[in-house]
Amino acid sequence: MASSATFNITSVKEGDKTIIFNCVNRAYACELGDTGIAFKNENRFSSEQSAQELINAATTNPSKSVFFKAVTQDPNDPTKEILLGCIYGEKFNEKYAEFGPYAVDPSLHSKGVGTALLKAVEDWAISQKCEEMGMKVVNLRTDLFPFYEKRGYVRCGTLEWTYARIITRPCFFYLYKKALSKDSK
């Protein structure tokens, strides 16, 4: 997988459910409540089982789904790694894949971790012969739009928010898509 001087991108393993659960919920914590960009009353993953289901999907059928993590070596214990972020990708048909959840430790935004994870999932989709990558972004997360648009994603529609029991105010998804090629940036 990809690497940089400070972190590596590798596939999530069976025993990673707790660190994935914590990373995703920490990254999505800004969505809890009902002010600013907040709009939910529960975490992205409601249980470690939610993380485990995606890990199982990626480890049992890697041509259909993938789950990458960005890790660095623990400076206090070289036998341990520290999770910096993660991204899940799933192939929906022969030509189309989507990603999400996608999480980076908030203290590491603008450090290249998110871009490297996104590139890894796009490269996986290309290797699976997908021509297009997509994802959903809730309309209230306007802070995320520039990141995706800078990386070639185009807003191409809206989708209803289907998890009504967890929202604290009305919202919907924007659907973003990107044409993939071996030269995708």
PDB file of C-alpha atoms in Angstrom:
ATOM      1  CA  MET A   1       0.000   0.000   0.000  1.00  0.00           C
ATOM      2  CA  ALA A   2       0.914   3.669  -0.039  1.00  0.00           C
ATOM      3  CA  SER A   3       3.237   5.225   2.486  1.00  0.00           C
ATOM      4  CA  SER A   4       4.719   8.557   3.433  1.00  0.00           C
ATOM      5  CA  ALA A   5       7.609   9.499   5.671  1.00  0.00           C
ATOM      6  CA  THR A   6       5.319   9.600   8.702  1.00  0.00           C
ATOM      7  CA  PHE A   7       2.569   7.061   8.052  1.00  0.00           C
ATOM      8  CA  ASN A   8       1.604   3.981   6.061  1.00  0.00           C
ATOM      9  CA  ILE A   9      -1.674   3.009   4.411  1.00  0.00           C
ATOM     10  CA  THR A  10      -2.533  -0.644   5.039  1.00  0.00           C
ATOM     11  CA  SER A  11      -5.623  -2.822   5.041  1.00  0.00           C
ATOM     12  CA  VAL A  12      -7.678  -3.006   8.211  1.00  0.00           C
ATOM     13  CA  LYS A  13      -7.311  -6.329  10.059  1.00  0.00           C
ATOM     14  CA  GLU A  14      -9.789  -8.476  11.975  1.00  0.00           C
ATOM     15  CA  GLY A  15      -8.664  -7.156  15.382  1.00  0.00           C
ATOM     16  CA  ASP A  16      -9.051  -3.464  14.458  1.00  0.00           C
ATOM     17  CA  LYS A  17     -12.719  -2.967  15.365  1.00  0.00           C
ATOM     18  CA  THR A  18     -12.101  -0.960  18.549  1.00  0.00           C
ATOM     19  CA  ILE A  19      -9.584   1.445  17.035  1.00  0.00           C
ATOM     20  CA  ILE A  20     -11.753   1.896  13.911  1.00  0.00           C
ATOM     21  CA  PHE A  21     -14.847   2.479  16.078  1.00  0.00           C
ATOM     22  CA  ASN A  22     -13.015   5.121  18.135  1.00  0.00           C
ATOM     23  CA  CYS A  23     -11.393   6.839  15.135  1.00  0.00           C
ATOM     24  CA  VAL A  24     -14.632   7.146  13.174  1.00  0.00           C
ATOM     25  CA  ASN A  25     -16.656   8.410  16.122  1.00  0.00           C
ATOM     26  CA  ARG A  26     -13.938  10.914  17.088  1.00  0.00           C
ATOM     27  CA  ALA A  27     -13.828  12.274  13.528  1.00  0.00           C
ATOM     28  CA  TYR A  28     -17.612  12.507  13.265  1.00  0.00           C
ATOM     29  CA  ALA A  29     -18.081  14.005  16.775  1.00  0.00           C
ATOM     30  CA  CYS A  30     -18.533  17.511  15.309  1.00  0.00           C
ATOM     31  CA  GLU A  31     -21.910  16.294  13.973  1.00  0.00           C
ATOM     32  CA  LEU A  32     -23.361  15.638  17.448  1.00  0.00           C
ATOM     33  CA  GLY A  33     -25.909  18.165  18.734  1.00  0.00           C
ATOM     34  CA  ASP A  34     -27.959  20.755  16.889  1.00  0.00           C
ATOM     35  CA  THR A  35     -25.835  23.892  16.462  1.00  0.00           C
ATOM     36  CA  GLY A  36     -23.272  24.879  13.836  1.00  0.00           C
ATOM     37  CA  ILE A  37     -22.663  21.883  11.586  1.00  0.00           C
ATOM     38  CA  ALA A  38     -24.129  19.498  14.178  1.00  0.00           C
ATOM     39  CA  PHE A  39     -27.282  17.575  13.314  1.00  0.00           C
ATOM     40  CA  LYS A  40     -27.207  14.153  15.004  1.00  0.00           C
ATOM     41  CA  ASN A  41     -28.003  12.700  18.393  1.00  0.00           C
ATOM     42  CA  GLU A  42     -25.793   9.600  18.171  1.00  0.00           C
ATOM     43  CA  ASN A  43     -22.355   8.550  16.970  1.00  0.00           C
ATOM     44  CA  ARG A  44     -21.555   7.469  13.400  1.00  0.00           C
ATOM     45  CA  PHE A  45     -20.969   3.932  14.676  1.00  0.00           C
ATOM     46  CA  SER A  46     -23.461   3.049  17.395  1.00  0.00           C
ATOM     47  CA  SER A  47     -21.461  -0.025  18.430  1.00  0.00           C
ATOM     48  CA  GLU A  48     -18.182  -1.755  17.747  1.00  0.00           C
ATOM     49  CA  GLN A  49     -20.261  -4.335  15.874  1.00  0.00           C
ATOM     50  CA  SER A  50     -20.954  -1.696  13.189  1.00  0.00           C
ATOM     51  CA  ALA A  51     -17.215  -1.355  12.587  1.00  0.00           C
ATOM     52  CA  GLN A  52     -16.772  -5.129  12.677  1.00  0.00           C
ATOM     53  CA  GLU A  53     -19.396  -5.642   9.955  1.00  0.00           C
ATOM     54  CA  LEU A  54     -17.452  -3.422   7.545  1.00  0.00           C
ATOM     55  CA  ILE A  55     -14.168  -5.081   8.487  1.00  0.00           C
ATOM     56  CA  ASN A  56     -15.758  -8.484   7.836  1.00  0.00           C
ATOM     57  CA  ALA A  57     -17.062  -7.342   4.452  1.00  0.00           C
ATOM     58  CA  ALA A  58     -13.636  -6.077   3.397  1.00  0.00           C
ATOM     59  CA  THR A  59     -11.685  -9.087   4.637  1.00  0.00           C
ATOM     60  CA  THR A  60     -14.028 -11.732   3.221  1.00  0.00           C
ATOM     61  CA  ASN A  61     -14.597 -10.239  -0.231  1.00  0.00           C
ATOM     62  CA  PRO A  62     -11.788  -7.812  -1.192  1.00  0.00           C
ATOM     63  CA  SER A  63     -12.991  -7.551  -4.786  1.00  0.00           C
ATOM     64  CA  LYS A  64     -16.291  -6.061  -3.494  1.00  0.00           C
ATOM     65  CA  SER A  65     -15.084  -3.892  -0.619  1.00  0.00           C
ATOM     66  CA  VAL A  66     -11.946  -2.584   1.063  1.00  0.00           C
ATOM     67  CA  PHE A  67     -11.114  -0.910   4.361  1.00  0.00           C
ATOM     68  CA  PHE A  68      -7.831   1.000   4.624  1.00  0.00           C
ATOM     69  CA  LYS A  69      -6.190   2.595   7.621  1.00  0.00           C
ATOM     70  CA  ALA A  70      -3.430   5.167   7.951  1.00  0.00           C
ATOM     71  CA  VAL A  71      -1.053   4.252  10.758  1.00  0.00           C
ATOM     72  CA  THR A  72       2.183   5.432  12.264  1.00  0.00           C
ATOM     73  CA  GLN A  73       4.515   3.701  14.676  1.00  0.00           C
ATOM     74  CA  ASP A  74       3.972   4.438  18.367  1.00  0.00           C
ATOM     75  CA  PRO A  75       7.139   6.318  19.457  1.00  0.00           C
ATOM     76  CA  ASN A  76       6.859   4.807  22.935  1.00  0.00           C
ATOM     77  CA  ASP A  77       6.392   1.227  21.740  1.00  0.00           C
ATOM     78  CA  PRO A  78       7.713   0.279  18.279  1.00  0.00           C
ATOM     79  CA  THR A  79       5.610  -2.904  18.331  1.00  0.00           C
ATOM     80  CA  LYS A  80       2.398  -0.836  18.329  1.00  0.00           C
ATOM     81  CA  GLU A  81       0.796   1.393  15.733  1.00  0.00           C
ATOM     82  CA  ILE A  82      -1.287   4.524  16.125  1.00  0.00           C
ATOM     83  CA  LEU A  83      -4.359   4.873  13.906  1.00  0.00           C
ATOM     84  CA  LEU A  84      -4.505   8.229  12.111  1.00  0.00           C
ATOM     85  CA  GLY A  85      -7.521   7.639   9.874  1.00  0.00           C
ATOM     86  CA  CYS A  86      -9.488   5.110   7.850  1.00  0.00           C
ATOM     87  CA  ILE A  87     -11.664   4.775   4.753  1.00  0.00           C
ATOM     88  CA  TYR A  88     -14.105   2.108   3.611  1.00  0.00           C
ATOM     89  CA  GLY A  89     -14.858   1.540  -0.079  1.00  0.00           C
ATOM     90  CA  GLU A  90     -17.467  -0.658  -1.711  1.00  0.00           C
ATOM     91  CA  LYS A  91     -18.082  -1.645  -5.314  1.00  0.00           C
ATOM     92  CA  PHE A  92     -21.780  -1.303  -6.166  1.00  0.00           C
ATOM     93  CA  ASN A  93     -21.668  -2.555  -9.742  1.00  0.00           C
ATOM     94  CA  GLU A  94     -19.100  -3.297 -12.452  1.00  0.00           C
ATOM     95  CA  LYS A  95     -18.282   0.363 -13.039  1.00  0.00           C
ATOM     96  CA  TYR A  96     -19.155   2.220  -9.806  1.00  0.00           C
ATOM     97  CA  ALA A  97     -17.823   2.302  -6.241  1.00  0.00           C
ATOM     98  CA  GLU A  98     -18.511   4.528  -3.231  1.00  0.00           C
ATOM     99  CA  PHE A  99     -16.554   5.318  -0.107  1.00  0.00           C
ATOM    100  CA  GLY A 100     -17.552   6.011   3.475  1.00  0.00           C
ATOM    101  CA  PRO A 101     -17.160   6.100   6.324  1.00  0.00           C
ATOM    102  CA  TYR A 102     -14.033   8.156   5.872  1.00  0.00           C
ATOM    103  CA  ALA A 103     -12.374   9.492   9.000  1.00  0.00           C
ATOM    104  CA  VAL A 104      -9.152  11.262   9.905  1.00  0.00           C
ATOM    105  CA  ASP A 105      -8.127  12.243  13.419  1.00  0.00           C
ATOM    106  CA  PRO A 106      -9.225  15.919  13.613  1.00  0.00           C
ATOM    107  CA  SER A 107      -5.767  16.985  14.844  1.00  0.00           C
ATOM    108  CA  LEU A 108      -4.291  15.699  11.564  1.00  0.00           C
ATOM    109  CA  HIS A 109      -6.439  17.579   9.059  1.00  0.00           C
ATOM    110  CA  SER A 110      -4.356  19.191   6.285  1.00  0.00           C
ATOM    111  CA  LYS A 111      -1.415  16.841   6.958  1.00  0.00           C
ATOM    112  CA  GLY A 112      -1.910  14.582   3.917  1.00  0.00           C
ATOM    113  CA  VAL A 113      -3.487  11.646   5.753  1.00  0.00           C
ATOM    114  CA  GLY A 114      -6.956  12.130   4.249  1.00  0.00           C
ATOM    115  CA  THR A 115      -5.621  12.661   0.745  1.00  0.00           C
ATOM    116  CA  ALA A 116      -3.513   9.487   0.982  1.00  0.00           C
ATOM    117  CA  LEU A 117      -6.496   7.451   2.220  1.00  0.00           C
ATOM    118  CA  LEU A 118      -8.716   8.809  -0.555  1.00  0.00           C
ATOM    119  CA  LYS A 119      -6.048   7.985  -3.153  1.00  0.00           C
ATOM    120  CA  ALA A 120      -5.768   4.441  -1.785  1.00  0.00           C
ATOM    121  CA  VAL A 121      -9.503   3.780  -2.110  1.00  0.00           C
ATOM    122  CA  GLU A 122      -9.584   5.336  -5.590  1.00  0.00           C
ATOM    123  CA  ASP A 123      -6.634   3.164  -6.667  1.00  0.00           C
ATOM    124  CA  TRP A 124      -8.470   0.102  -5.322  1.00  0.00           C
ATOM    125  CA  ALA A 125     -11.596   1.064  -7.310  1.00  0.00           C
ATOM    126  CA  ILE A 126      -9.510   1.489 -10.470  1.00  0.00           C
ATOM    127  CA  SER A 127      -7.951  -1.937  -9.871  1.00  0.00           C
ATOM    128  CA  GLN A 128     -11.512  -3.325  -9.713  1.00  0.00           C
ATOM    129  CA  LYS A 129     -12.226  -1.750 -13.145  1.00  0.00           C
ATOM    130  CA  CYS A 130     -14.529   0.946 -11.736  1.00  0.00           C
ATOM    131  CA  GLU A 131     -14.881   4.044 -13.876  1.00  0.00           C
ATOM    132  CA  GLU A 132     -16.527   6.244 -11.269  1.00  0.00           C
ATOM    133  CA  MET A 133     -16.247   6.838  -7.529  1.00  0.00           C
ATOM    134  CA  GLY A 134     -18.933   8.441  -5.441  1.00  0.00           C
ATOM    135  CA  MET A 135     -19.889   9.392  -1.913  1.00  0.00           C
ATOM    136  CA  LYS A 136     -22.573  11.145   0.049  1.00  0.00           C
ATOM    137  CA  VAL A 137     -21.965  14.296   2.114  1.00  0.00           C
ATOM    138  CA  VAL A 138     -24.640  15.732   4.377  1.00  0.00           C
ATOM    139  CA  ASN A 139     -25.626  19.240   3.289  1.00  0.00           C
ATOM    140  CA  LEU A 140     -24.719  20.724   6.688  1.00  0.00           C
ATOM    141  CA  ARG A 141     -21.034  19.688   6.349  1.00  0.00           C
ATOM    142  CA  THR A 142     -20.145  22.643   4.132  1.00  0.00           C
ATOM    143  CA  ASP A 143     -16.614  22.453   5.559  1.00  0.00           C
ATOM    144  CA  LEU A 144     -16.064  19.248   3.550  1.00  0.00           C
ATOM    145  CA  PHE A 145     -17.170  20.472   0.121  1.00  0.00           C
ATOM    146  CA  PRO A 146     -13.889  22.244  -0.834  1.00  0.00           C
ATOM    147  CA  PHE A 147     -11.796  19.179   0.101  1.00  0.00           C
ATOM    148  CA  TYR A 148     -13.712  16.885  -2.253  1.00  0.00           C
ATOM    149  CA  GLU A 149     -14.102  19.434  -5.042  1.00  0.00           C
ATOM    150  CA  LYS A 150     -10.347  20.150  -5.015  1.00  0.00           C
ATOM    151  CA  ARG A 151      -9.806  16.422  -5.599  1.00  0.00           C
ATOM    152  CA  GLY A 152     -12.057  16.275  -8.656  1.00  0.00           C
ATOM    153  CA  TYR A 153     -15.403  15.329  -7.098  1.00  0.00           C
ATOM    154  CA  VAL A 154     -18.452  17.020  -8.580  1.00  0.00           C
ATOM    155  CA  ARG A 155     -21.779  17.520  -6.856  1.00  0.00           C
ATOM    156  CA  CYS A 156     -24.327  15.767  -9.054  1.00  0.00           C
ATOM    157  CA  GLY A 157     -27.529  15.365  -7.077  1.00  0.00           C
ATOM    158  CA  THR A 158     -29.244  15.040  -3.739  1.00  0.00           C
ATOM    159  CA  LEU A 159     -30.522  12.117  -1.716  1.00  0.00           C
ATOM    160  CA  GLU A 160     -32.971  12.013   1.153  1.00  0.00           C
ATOM    161  CA  TRP A 161     -31.566  11.493   4.653  1.00  0.00           C
ATOM    162  CA  THR A 162     -32.899   8.042   5.506  1.00  0.00           C
ATOM    163  CA  TYR A 163     -31.886   7.809   9.172  1.00  0.00           C
ATOM    164  CA  ALA A 164     -34.610  10.077  10.598  1.00  0.00           C
ATOM    165  CA  ARG A 165     -34.342   8.729  14.148  1.00  0.00           C
ATOM    166  CA  ILE A 166     -30.822  10.124  14.628  1.00  0.00           C
ATOM    167  CA  ILE A 167     -31.142  13.683  13.280  1.00  0.00           C
ATOM    168  CA  THR A 168     -31.804  16.762  15.368  1.00  0.00           C
ATOM    169  CA  ARG A 169     -32.779  18.978  12.431  1.00  0.00           C
ATOM    170  CA  PRO A 170     -33.653  18.556   8.754  1.00  0.00           C
ATOM    171  CA  CYS A 171     -30.853  17.602   6.403  1.00  0.00           C
ATOM    172  CA  PHE A 172     -30.134  15.716   3.192  1.00  0.00           C
ATOM    173  CA  PHE A 173     -27.166  14.283   1.289  1.00  0.00           C
ATOM    174  CA  TYR A 174     -25.347  15.739  -1.664  1.00  0.00           C
ATOM    175  CA  LEU A 175     -24.092  13.032  -3.994  1.00  0.00           C
ATOM    176  CA  TYR A 176     -20.561  13.649  -5.248  1.00  0.00           C
ATOM    177  CA  LYS A 177     -18.930  11.663  -8.048  1.00  0.00           C
ATOM    178  CA  LYS A 178     -15.582  11.546  -9.790  1.00  0.00           C
ATOM    179  CA  ALA A 179     -14.555   9.879 -13.035  1.00  0.00           C
ATOM    180  CA  LEU A 180     -11.647   7.551 -12.322  1.00  0.00           C
ATOM    181  CA  SER A 181      -8.622   6.900 -14.474  1.00  0.00           C
ATOM    182  CA  LYS A 182      -5.124   5.682 -13.848  1.00  0.00           C
ATOM    183  CA  ASP A 183      -4.140   9.357 -13.803  1.00  0.00           C
ATOM    184  CA  SER A 184      -6.757  10.406 -11.177  1.00  0.00           C
ATOM    185  CA  LYS A 185      -5.366  12.959  -8.793  1.00  0.00           C
TER     186      LYS A 185
END
